[in-house]
Coordinates of C-alpha atoms in Angstrom, one line a residue:
M1 CA 29.7 -2.0 -64.0
N2 CA 29.7 -3.5 -60.5
I3 CA 32.7 -4.2 -58.3
Q4 CA 33.0 -7.8 -59.6
E5 CA 33.1 -6.8 -63.1
K6 CA 35.6 -4.2 -62.3
N7 CA 38.0 -6.7 -60.6
D8 CA 37.4 -9.3 -63.5
K9 CA 38.6 -6.5 -65.9
K10 CA 41.6 -5.6 -64.0
E11 CA 42.7 -9.4 -63.5
T12 CA 42.2 -9.8 -67.3
V13 CA 44.4 -6.7 -68.1
L14 CA 47.0 -7.9 -65.7
F15 CA 47.0 -11.4 -67.2
S16 CA 47.2 -10.2 -70.6
D17 CA 50.2 -7.9 -69.9
Q18 CA 52.0 -10.8 -68.0
I19 CA 51.3 -13.2 -71.1
S20 CA 52.5 -10.6 -73.5
F21 CA 55.5 -10.0 -71.5
H22 CA 56.5 -13.7 -71.6
E23 CA 55.7 -14.0 -75.2
K24 CA 58.4 -11.4 -76.0
E25 CA 60.9 -13.3 -73.9
N26 CA 60.1 -16.4 -75.8
D27 CA 60.7 -14.8 -79.1
Q28 CA 64.0 -13.5 -78.0
N29 CA 65.2 -16.8 -76.6
T30 CA 65.8 -19.5 -79.2
S31 CA 66.8 -22.2 -76.8
F32 CA 64.5 -25.2 -76.6
E33 CA 65.3 -25.7 -73.0
N34 CA 64.5 -22.1 -72.0
N35 CA 61.2 -22.3 -73.9
K36 CA 60.2 -25.4 -72.0
N37 CA 61.3 -23.6 -68.7
L38 CA 59.2 -20.5 -69.7
T39 CA 56.0 -22.7 -70.5
V40 CA 56.2 -24.1 -67.1
E41 CA 56.6 -20.9 -65.5
N42 CA 53.6 -19.3 -67.5
Q43 CA 51.5 -22.3 -66.3
N44 CA 52.6 -21.7 -62.7
L45 CA 51.8 -17.9 -63.0
K46 CA 48.3 -18.5 -64.6
E47 CA 47.5 -20.8 -61.8
L48 CA 48.8 -18.4 -59.1
L49 CA 46.9 -15.5 -60.8
K50 CA 43.6 -17.6 -60.8
A51 CA 44.0 -18.4 -57.2
K52 CA 44.7 -14.7 -56.4
E53 CA 41.7 -13.7 -58.5
Q54 CA 39.5 -16.2 -56.8
Q55 CA 40.7 -15.0 -53.3
L56 CA 40.2 -11.3 -54.2
N57 CA 36.7 -12.0 -55.7
N58 CA 35.9 -13.7 -52.2
H59 CA 36.9 -10.5 -50.3
V60 CA 34.9 -8.3 -52.6
N61 CA 31.9 -10.5 -52.2
A62 CA 32.2 -10.4 -48.6
I63 CA 32.4 -6.6 -48.6
D64 CA 29.5 -6.5 -50.8
T65 CA 27.4 -8.9 -48.7
S66 CA 28.0 -7.1 -45.4
N67 CA 27.9 -3.5 -46.8
A68 CA 25.5 -1.2 -48.6
S69 CA 27.2 -0.1 -51.8
I70 CA 26.5 2.3 -54.7
E71 CA 28.4 3.6 -57.8
F72 CA 28.5 6.8 -59.6
D73 CA 30.1 8.3 -62.6
L74 CA 32.4 11.5 -62.0
D75 CA 29.5 13.7 -62.5
G76 CA 27.5 12.1 -59.8
N77 CA 25.0 10.1 -61.8
I78 CA 24.1 6.6 -60.2
L79 CA 25.5 3.8 -62.3
S80 CA 24.6 0.7 -60.0
V81 CA 23.4 -0.1 -56.5
N82 CA 23.6 -3.5 -54.6
K83 CA 20.7 -5.1 -52.8
N84 CA 21.8 -4.0 -49.2
F85 CA 21.6 -0.4 -50.1
L86 CA 18.0 -0.9 -51.7
E87 CA 16.8 -2.8 -48.6
I88 CA 18.2 -0.2 -46.1
M89 CA 16.8 2.8 -47.9
D90 CA 13.6 1.2 -49.3
Y91 CA 14.2 1.8 -52.9
N92 CA 14.2 -0.1 -56.0
E93 CA 16.6 0.1 -59.1
A94 CA 14.1 2.2 -61.0
D95 CA 14.2 4.8 -58.4
L96 CA 17.8 5.4 -58.4
L97 CA 19.7 4.2 -61.7
G98 CA 20.5 7.3 -63.9
K99 CA 19.5 9.7 -61.0
H100 CA 21.9 12.2 -59.6
H101 CA 23.5 11.9 -56.0
R102 CA 21.5 15.0 -55.0
L103 CA 18.6 12.6 -54.6
L104 CA 20.1 11.3 -51.5
V105 CA 21.1 14.5 -49.6
D106 CA 19.4 17.5 -48.2
P107 CA 18.4 20.0 -50.9
A108 CA 20.0 22.7 -49.2
Y109 CA 23.3 21.0 -48.8
S110 CA 23.1 20.0 -52.6
Q111 CA 23.1 23.7 -53.6
S112 CA 26.0 24.6 -51.3
N113 CA 29.7 25.4 -52.0
A114 CA 30.7 22.6 -49.7
Y115 CA 28.8 20.2 -51.8
Q116 CA 30.7 21.4 -55.0
L117 CA 34.0 21.0 -53.0
F118 CA 33.0 17.5 -52.1
W119 CA 32.5 16.2 -55.8
S120 CA 35.5 18.2 -56.7
N121 CA 37.9 16.3 -54.3
L122 CA 36.3 12.9 -55.5
K123 CA 37.1 13.8 -58.9
K124 CA 40.7 14.6 -57.9
G125 CA 40.7 11.1 -56.4
I126 CA 40.5 12.3 -52.8
Y127 CA 38.8 9.7 -50.5
Q128 CA 35.9 10.9 -48.3
K129 CA 34.6 9.3 -45.1
D130 CA 32.0 10.5 -42.6
E131 CA 29.2 9.4 -40.3
F132 CA 25.9 10.8 -41.7
I133 CA 22.1 10.6 -41.6
R134 CA 19.8 10.0 -44.6
V135 CA 16.1 10.0 -45.2
A136 CA 14.7 6.7 -46.8
K137 CA 12.1 6.5 -49.3
N138 CA 9.6 5.6 -46.6
G139 CA 10.4 8.6 -44.5
K140 CA 12.5 6.7 -41.9
L141 CA 15.9 8.3 -40.7
I142 CA 18.9 6.0 -41.3
W143 CA 22.3 6.6 -39.7
L144 CA 25.3 5.3 -42.0
L145 CA 28.7 5.0 -41.5
G146 CA 30.6 4.9 -44.9
S147 CA 33.0 6.2 -47.5
Y148 CA 33.3 7.5 -51.0
N149 CA 36.0 5.8 -52.7
P150 CA 37.3 7.1 -56.1
I151 CA 38.0 4.1 -58.5
L152 CA 41.2 4.6 -60.6
D153 CA 41.9 3.2 -64.2
I154 CA 45.3 1.7 -65.2
M155 CA 46.6 5.1 -65.6
G156 CA 45.7 6.0 -62.0
K157 CA 43.0 8.5 -63.0
P158 CA 39.4 8.2 -61.2
Y159 CA 36.8 7.2 -63.6
K160 CA 34.0 6.6 -61.2
I161 CA 33.0 6.5 -57.6
L162 CA 32.2 3.7 -55.2
K163 CA 30.2 4.3 -52.0
L164 CA 30.5 1.8 -49.1
A165 CA 28.3 2.2 -46.1
T166 CA 27.2 0.2 -43.0
D167 CA 23.8 0.7 -41.2
I168 CA 24.5 1.9 -37.6
T169 CA 20.8 3.2 -36.9
L170 CA 20.2 0.5 -34.1
S171 CA 23.4 1.1 -32.3
K172 CA 23.2 5.0 -32.7
N173 CA 19.6 4.8 -31.3
Q174 CA 20.5 2.6 -28.5
F175 CA 23.4 5.0 -27.5
L176 CA 20.9 8.1 -27.6
Q177 CA 18.4 6.2 -25.6
L178 CA 20.9 5.3 -22.9
A179 CA 22.1 8.8 -22.7
V180 CA 18.6 10.0 -22.3
Q181 CA 17.9 7.4 -19.6
A182 CA 21.2 8.3 -17.8
Q183 CA 20.1 11.9 -17.6
E184 CA 16.6 10.9 -16.3
K185 CA 18.3 8.8 -13.6
E186 CA 20.6 11.6 -12.5
K187 CA 17.4 13.9 -12.4
R188 CA 15.5 11.5 -10.3
A189 CA 18.3 11.0 -7.9
S190 CA 18.5 14.8 -7.5
E191 CA 14.7 15.0 -6.9
L192 CA 15.1 12.0 -4.3
A193 CA 17.7 14.0 -2.4
I194 CA 15.6 17.2 -2.2
A195 CA 12.6 15.0 -1.2
N196 CA 14.8 13.3 1.6
K197 CA 15.9 16.8 2.8
E198 CA 12.2 18.1 2.9
L199 CA 11.1 15.0 4.9
A200 CA 13.9 15.5 7.3
F201 CA 12.8 19.2 7.7
Q202 CA 9.2 18.1 8.1
N203 CA 10.0 15.6 10.7
E204 CA 11.9 18.1 12.8
E205 CA 8.9 20.5 12.6
K206 CA 6.6 17.7 13.7
E207 CA 8.8 16.8 16.6
K208 CA 8.9 20.5 17.7
R209 CA 5.2 20.9 17.5
A210 CA 4.7 17.6 19.3
A211 CA 7.0 19.0 22.1
E212 CA 5.2 22.4 22.2
L213 CA 1.6 20.2 22.3
I214 CA 2.8 18.0 25.2
I215 CA 3.7 21.2 27.2
A216 CA 0.3 22.8 26.4
N217 CA -1.6 19.7 27.3
K218 CA 0.1 19.4 30.6
E219 CA -0.7 23.3 31.3
L220 CA -4.2 22.4 30.2
K221 CA -4.5 19.4 32.4
F222 CA -3.1 21.3 35.5
Q223 CA -5.6 24.1 35.0
N224 CA -8.5 21.7 34.7
E225 CA -7.5 19.8 37.8
Q226 CA -7.4 23.2 39.5
K227 CA -10.8 24.1 38.2
E228 CA -12.3 20.7 39.3
Q229 CA -10.7 21.0 42.8
R230 CA -12.3 24.6 43.3
A231 CA -15.6 23.3 41.9
K232 CA -15.7 20.6 44.3
E233 CA -14.7 22.7 47.3
L234 CA -17.7 25.0 46.3
I235 CA -20.0 22.2 46.1
I236 CA -18.9 20.9 49.7
A237 CA -19.2 24.5 51.1
N238 CA -22.7 24.9 49.6
K239 CA -23.8 21.6 51.1
E240 CA -22.3 22.6 54.5
L241 CA -24.2 26.0 54.3
A242 CA -27.5 24.2 53.3
I243 CA -27.3 21.9 56.3
Q244 CA -26.4 24.8 58.5
S245 CA -29.4 26.8 57.3
K246 CA -31.7 23.9 57.7
E247 CA -30.3 23.4 61.4
K248 CA -30.9 27.0 62.1
E249 CA -34.5 26.6 60.7
K250 CA -35.0 23.5 62.8
R251 CA -33.5 25.2 66.0
A252 CA -35.6 28.3 65.3
A253 CA -38.7 26.2 65.2
E254 CA -37.6 24.2 68.3
L255 CA -36.9 27.7 70.2
V256 CA -40.5 28.6 69.1
I257 CA -41.9 25.4 70.6
A258 CA -39.5 25.7 73.5
N259 CA -40.7 29.2 74.2
K260 CA -44.4 27.9 74.2
E261 CA -43.5 25.2 76.4
L262 CA -41.3 27.7 78.6
K263 CA -44.5 29.8 78.9
F264 CA -46.6 26.6 79.8
Q265 CA -43.7 25.6 82.1
N266 CA -43.5 28.8 83.5
E267 CA -47.0 28.5 84.3
Q268 CA -46.4 25.2 85.5
K269 CA -42.8 25.7 86.8
E270 CA -43.1 23.7 89.5
Q271 CA -44.6 20.6 87.5
R272 CA -42.4 20.6 84.5
A273 CA -39.1 21.8 85.7
K274 CA -37.6 18.4 85.9
E275 CA -39.1 17.4 82.4
L276 CA -37.4 20.6 80.9
I277 CA -34.0 19.5 82.4
I278 CA -34.4 16.0 80.9
A279 CA -35.6 17.4 77.4
N280 CA -32.6 19.7 77.3
K281 CA -30.3 16.9 77.9
E282 CA -31.9 14.8 75.1
L283 CA -31.7 17.7 72.7
A284 CA -27.9 18.1 73.5
I285 CA -27.4 14.2 72.5
Q286 CA -29.3 14.6 69.4
S287 CA -27.3 17.5 68.2
K288 CA -24.0 15.7 68.9
E289 CA -25.3 12.8 66.8
K290 CA -26.2 15.3 63.9
E291 CA -22.7 16.9 64.2
K292 CA -21.1 13.4 64.0
R293 CA -23.2 12.3 61.0
A294 CA -22.4 15.6 59.3
A295 CA -18.7 14.9 59.5
E296 CA -19.1 11.4 58.1
L297 CA -20.8 12.7 55.2
I298 CA -18.1 15.3 54.5
I299 CA -15.3 12.6 54.6
A300 CA -17.5 10.2 52.1
N301 CA -17.9 13.1 49.7
K302 CA -14.1 13.9 49.7
K303 CA -13.4 10.2 49.0
L304 CA -15.8 10.1 46.3
A305 CA -14.2 13.4 44.8
A306 CA -10.8 11.7 44.9
E307 CA -12.0 8.6 43.2
N308 CA -13.6 10.6 40.4
I309 CA -10.4 12.6 39.9
L310 CA -8.4 9.4 39.6
K311 CA -10.8 8.1 36.9
E312 CA -10.6 11.2 34.8
K313 CA -6.9 11.1 35.1
R314 CA -6.9 7.5 33.9
K315 CA -9.1 8.3 31.0
V316 CA -7.1 11.3 29.8
E317 CA -3.9 9.1 29.7
K318 CA -5.8 6.5 27.7
Q319 CA -6.8 9.0 25.3
K320 CA -3.3 10.5 24.8
R321 CA -1.7 7.0 24.5
A322 CA -4.4 6.2 21.7
A323 CA -3.7 9.4 19.9
E324 CA 0.1 8.8 20.2
L325 CA -0.3 5.3 18.6
I326 CA -2.3 6.5 15.8
V327 CA 0.3 9.2 15.0
K328 CA 3.2 6.6 15.2
N329 CA 1.1 4.2 13.0
R330 CA 0.7 6.9 10.3
E331 CA 4.3 7.9 10.5
L332 CA 5.4 4.2 10.2
A333 CA 3.1 3.8 7.3
Y334 CA 4.6 6.9 5.5
Q335 CA 8.1 5.6 6.1
E336 CA 7.4 2.1 4.7
K337 CA 5.9 3.8 1.7
R338 CA 9.0 6.1 1.2
S339 CA 11.4 3.1 1.8
K340 CA 9.5 1.1 -1.0
E341 CA 9.8 4.1 -3.3
L342 CA 13.4 4.5 -2.5
T343 CA 14.2 0.8 -3.0
L344 CA 12.3 1.0 -6.5
A345 CA 14.4 4.0 -7.6
Y346 CA 17.6 2.2 -6.5
D347 CA 16.7 -0.9 -8.4
E348 CA 16.0 1.3 -11.5
L349 CA 19.3 3.0 -11.1
K350 CA 21.2 -0.2 -10.6
K351 CA 19.5 -1.7 -13.7
A352 CA 20.4 1.2 -15.8
Q353 CA 24.1 0.9 -14.6
E354 CA 24.1 -2.9 -15.6
E355 CA 22.5 -2.2 -19.1
L356 CA 25.1 0.5 -19.7
E357 CA 28.1 -1.9 -18.6
S358 CA 26.7 -4.6 -20.9
F359 CA 26.5 -2.0 -23.7
S360 CA 30.2 -0.9 -23.0
Y361 CA 31.1 -4.7 -22.9
S362 CA 29.5 -5.3 -26.3
V363 CA 31.2 -2.2 -27.9
S364 CA 34.6 -3.5 -26.4
H365 CA 34.4 -7.0 -27.6
D366 CA 31.8 -7.5 -30.4
L367 CA 32.7 -4.4 -32.4
R368 CA 36.3 -5.1 -32.0
A369 CA 36.5 -8.7 -33.4
P370 CA 35.3 -7.8 -37.0
I371 CA 37.6 -4.7 -37.2
R372 CA 40.6 -6.8 -36.1
A373 CA 39.6 -9.5 -38.6
I374 CA 39.5 -7.0 -41.5
N375 CA 42.7 -5.5 -40.4
G376 CA 44.5 -8.6 -39.9
Y377 CA 43.4 -10.3 -43.3
T378 CA 44.4 -7.0 -45.1
Q379 CA 47.7 -7.0 -43.6
I380 CA 48.4 -10.6 -44.5
L381 CA 47.5 -9.8 -48.0
I382 CA 49.9 -6.9 -48.1
E383 CA 52.9 -8.7 -46.4
D384 CA 52.6 -12.1 -48.2
H385 CA 51.4 -11.0 -51.7
I386 CA 52.9 -7.6 -52.2
D387 CA 54.5 -8.4 -55.4
L388 CA 51.2 -9.7 -57.0
I389 CA 49.3 -6.4 -56.1
D390 CA 49.5 -3.2 -58.2
E391 CA 49.6 0.3 -56.7
D392 CA 45.9 0.7 -57.0
G393 CA 45.4 -2.5 -54.8
K394 CA 48.0 -1.3 -52.3
N395 CA 46.2 2.0 -51.9
M396 CA 42.9 0.2 -51.3
F397 CA 44.4 -2.1 -48.8
N398 CA 46.1 0.6 -47.0
A399 CA 42.8 2.5 -46.9
I400 CA 41.0 -0.4 -45.3
I401 CA 43.9 -0.8 -42.6
K402 CA 43.7 2.9 -41.9
N403 CA 39.8 3.1 -41.6
S404 CA 39.8 0.0 -39.4
N405 CA 42.2 1.8 -37.1
K406 CA 39.9 4.8 -37.2
M407 CA 37.0 2.6 -36.2
G408 CA 39.1 1.4 -33.2
V409 CA 40.0 4.7 -32.1
L410 CA 36.2 5.5 -32.3
I411 CA 35.3 2.6 -30.1
D412 CA 37.9 3.6 -27.5
D413 CA 36.6 7.3 -27.5
L414 CA 32.9 6.0 -27.1
L415 CA 34.1 3.8 -24.1
A416 CA 35.8 6.6 -22.5
F417 CA 32.6 8.7 -22.7
S418 CA 30.5 5.9 -21.5
K419 CA 32.7 5.1 -18.4
L420 CA 32.8 8.9 -17.7
G421 CA 29.3 8.8 -16.4
R422 CA 30.0 6.1 -13.9
K423 CA 33.3 7.6 -12.5
Q424 CA 33.1 8.9 -8.9
V425 CA 33.7 12.6 -8.9
S426 CA 36.1 13.5 -6.3
S427 CA 36.4 17.2 -4.6
A428 CA 39.5 19.1 -4.0
N429 CA 41.0 22.7 -4.1
I430 CA 42.6 23.0 -7.6
N431 CA 45.7 25.3 -8.4
M432 CA 44.3 26.2 -11.8
T433 CA 47.4 28.2 -13.0
A434 CA 49.7 25.2 -12.1
L435 CA 47.2 22.6 -13.7
V436 CA 47.0 24.4 -17.0
N437 CA 50.9 25.2 -17.1
G438 CA 51.4 21.4 -16.6
V439 CA 48.8 20.7 -19.5
I440 CA 50.7 23.0 -21.9
S441 CA 54.0 21.5 -21.0
D442 CA 52.5 17.9 -21.9
I443 CA 50.7 18.6 -25.1
A444 CA 52.7 17.4 -28.2
I445 CA 52.8 19.5 -31.3
E446 CA 52.4 17.9 -34.7
K447 CA 54.8 18.5 -37.7
D448 CA 52.3 20.5 -39.7
E449 CA 51.2 22.6 -36.6
N450 CA 52.8 26.1 -35.6
N451 CA 54.4 26.5 -32.3
P452 CA 51.5 28.0 -30.2
I453 CA 52.0 31.4 -28.4
F454 CA 50.2 31.3 -25.1
E455 CA 48.9 34.3 -23.2
L456 CA 48.2 33.0 -19.8
D457 CA 46.7 35.2 -17.0
E458 CA 46.8 34.3 -13.3
L459 CA 43.7 31.8 -13.0
A460 CA 41.5 31.8 -10.0
P461 CA 41.3 28.5 -8.1
A462 CA 38.3 26.3 -8.1
N463 CA 36.8 23.2 -6.5
G464 CA 36.6 19.9 -8.4
D465 CA 38.4 16.6 -9.3
P466 CA 41.8 17.5 -10.5
S467 CA 42.2 14.5 -13.0
L468 CA 38.7 15.3 -14.8
I469 CA 39.4 19.0 -15.0
K470 CA 42.8 18.4 -16.6
Q471 CA 41.3 16.4 -19.0
V472 CA 38.9 19.4 -19.9
W473 CA 41.8 21.6 -20.4
V474 CA 43.6 19.0 -22.5
N475 CA 40.6 18.6 -24.9
L476 CA 40.1 22.4 -25.2
I477 CA 43.8 23.4 -25.6
S478 CA 44.4 20.5 -28.2
N479 CA 41.4 21.7 -30.2
A480 CA 42.6 25.3 -30.2
I481 CA 46.1 24.3 -31.5
K482 CA 44.6 21.9 -34.1
Y483 CA 42.0 24.4 -35.6
S484 CA 44.7 27.0 -35.8
K485 CA 47.3 25.0 -37.8
H486 CA 46.3 26.6 -41.2
K487 CA 46.9 30.2 -39.8
P488 CA 50.3 32.0 -40.0
E489 CA 50.3 32.3 -36.4
T490 CA 48.8 30.1 -33.6
R491 CA 47.9 32.3 -30.6
I492 CA 45.8 31.1 -27.6
K493 CA 44.8 33.2 -24.6
I494 CA 43.4 31.9 -21.3
T495 CA 41.7 33.8 -18.7
S496 CA 39.3 33.5 -15.7
T497 CA 36.7 35.6 -13.9
S498 CA 34.3 35.3 -10.8
K499 CA 30.6 35.6 -11.0
N500 CA 27.7 34.6 -8.8
N501 CA 29.7 32.2 -6.7
K502 CA 31.2 30.6 -9.8
I503 CA 34.6 30.8 -11.5
I504 CA 34.3 31.3 -15.4
Y505 CA 37.4 30.1 -17.2
S506 CA 38.0 30.9 -21.0
I507 CA 40.1 29.9 -23.9
K508 CA 40.3 32.0 -27.1
D509 CA 42.0 31.1 -30.4
W510 CA 42.2 32.9 -33.8
G511 CA 41.9 29.6 -35.7
A512 CA 39.3 28.2 -38.2
G513 CA 36.3 28.8 -36.0
F514 CA 32.8 27.6 -36.9
D515 CA 29.4 28.8 -37.9
M516 CA 27.1 29.6 -34.9
E517 CA 24.2 28.2 -37.1
Y518 CA 25.3 24.8 -36.3
Y519 CA 26.1 25.5 -32.6
D520 CA 23.5 22.8 -31.4
K521 CA 25.8 20.0 -32.9
L522 CA 28.8 21.4 -31.1
F523 CA 28.8 19.2 -28.1
G524 CA 27.2 16.2 -29.6
V525 CA 28.8 12.8 -29.8
F526 CA 30.5 12.2 -33.0
Q527 CA 29.4 15.6 -34.4
R528 CA 31.9 17.5 -36.5
L529 CA 31.7 21.0 -38.0
H530 CA 34.6 20.5 -40.2
S531 CA 35.6 17.5 -42.7
Q532 CA 38.0 14.7 -41.5
E533 CA 40.3 15.5 -44.5
E534 CA 40.6 19.2 -43.1
F535 CA 40.9 18.6 -39.4
S536 CA 41.4 14.9 -37.8
G537 CA 39.5 13.8 -34.8
T538 CA 36.7 11.5 -33.7
G539 CA 34.2 14.4 -32.6
I540 CA 33.7 13.2 -29.1
G541 CA 36.2 15.7 -27.3
L542 CA 33.7 18.5 -26.7
A543 CA 31.1 15.8 -25.5
I544 CA 33.4 14.7 -22.9
V545 CA 34.2 18.2 -21.8
Q546 CA 30.4 19.1 -21.4
K547 CA 30.1 15.8 -19.4
I548 CA 32.9 16.5 -17.0
V549 CA 31.7 20.1 -16.4
N550 CA 28.1 19.2 -16.0
R551 CA 29.0 16.6 -13.3
H552 CA 30.8 19.5 -11.4
H553 CA 27.5 21.4 -11.6
G554 CA 29.0 23.7 -14.1
T555 CA 28.1 25.0 -17.5
V556 CA 30.1 25.0 -21.0
W557 CA 29.3 27.1 -23.8
A558 CA 31.1 28.9 -26.9
E559 CA 31.3 31.8 -29.2
S560 CA 32.8 31.9 -32.8
K561 CA 32.8 33.4 -36.1
L562 CA 33.9 31.3 -39.3
D563 CA 37.5 31.8 -40.0
E564 CA 37.9 34.3 -37.1
G565 CA 38.6 31.8 -34.3
A566 CA 36.6 30.6 -31.4
K567 CA 36.2 31.3 -27.6
F568 CA 35.1 28.5 -25.2
Y569 CA 33.9 29.1 -21.7
F570 CA 33.3 26.7 -18.8
S571 CA 32.2 27.3 -15.1
L572 CA 33.3 25.7 -11.8
P573 CA 32.2 26.2 -8.1
D574 CA 34.1 29.0 -6.4
I575 CA 36.7 27.7 -3.9
K576 CA 35.2 30.1 -1.2
H577 CA 31.6 28.5 -1.6

């Protein structure tokens, strides 16, 4: 029997009861006028019931159109399934009708005590809701947000179970993909910061080496100039020595001739005395001319050496300037390349932030609109037509309002988690003892929770954003109180210790605890290790804690045993470092 047939049956029973009631009144009243009035009243009541039946059918059809639904008997056997569920899970009716609910869940879970408790609660009429993942017939993973609703008979006892679910696979995958992209962007930003530091260090080393090369080049240049000068002086000295040698040889030859002539002249003293005097005078004149020419050659050689030195200097300066231009051009090309890479990285980061803001806007507006509509229409039905709705209907409408409100809370928590990644983290010295005492004073205790007993040591100060760190303590202390409410006593111990330039804070409770086998789900978004009925919450508090601590370059972790309590740790930079 589907939802439409169930509602038709209920309306028929209600109408029959109303008709029987008025027929009895007609039998008791013998007045013709009263019978006439009752007939009119019955007619009006029939029309009103028919309108309400049509309106309720419209609402049921709308829910069946927009949601996947499947019906079970109290033993878990599948009675019916709508088209939406078959399309989402890639089944046909023959695959499911008459089969047990175990077909749709993990085999290990279907053999567990939790699964038995789940069906036991449904048989008692306890409503069940959660976000869960299922494997379709084609092997595809499907995320569903839905509920198991016990359907009550006219006696108020469950006689079958209706499951309603919404496919949230697309939004879930988009959210997970955005989270991965955000982590990648943060990693790239860290790598860019390290690369910039390395580039600055390399530039400083290059400048230092360039200065050393300039000094070495100047020293080498000076030494070369000294060597060239000495070489030129040696060349000039050798030339002068060669000239002097030639002059001496020449003079020696002349002296030989002169001696011969002198001998001849001695023989002919009287005849050539005058000629000898004239020859000596001519020899003196020639010697002066030679000395004059030698001096002119020395001056010309010095000028030529000076011009050669000047040419060498200009050549060295040109080579030096050309090398400097090549180095500068290479540095400019490298800087342009790094500038383009940084620009691309900035554009990617900006695009990711715009996509995240667009997603937040969609969540804030597009998802809230249908929730407000469901909540509003349901409230109108309760306020305007309360007398025409039985207790079963009232309970169903109240459940719709309650679940739409819960969906609103989930959206608010999701937006808070999304905005947390874009919030600027300030840095200040935090008096952690005073901060935790303030959080303890501000936390409200619910009626069914014990008044907690706090054991608070003197906490070491740390460095971080006070408002964000306060939110960490609010979430951890609230969880410790909430998961201890079923214990005779709620006791919470908070301590701190210093290790490796970090301050490690811990908060321990002796509450429900959790199974370490599911530790990997502990800090996930919307991940819960306890049922909604046992402990309320949206499953995003610990994800916010991990996000804040990670942005402070710290770490968060936990230890626990089921039903023996839990101990959470997180680290922050030491105020001394």
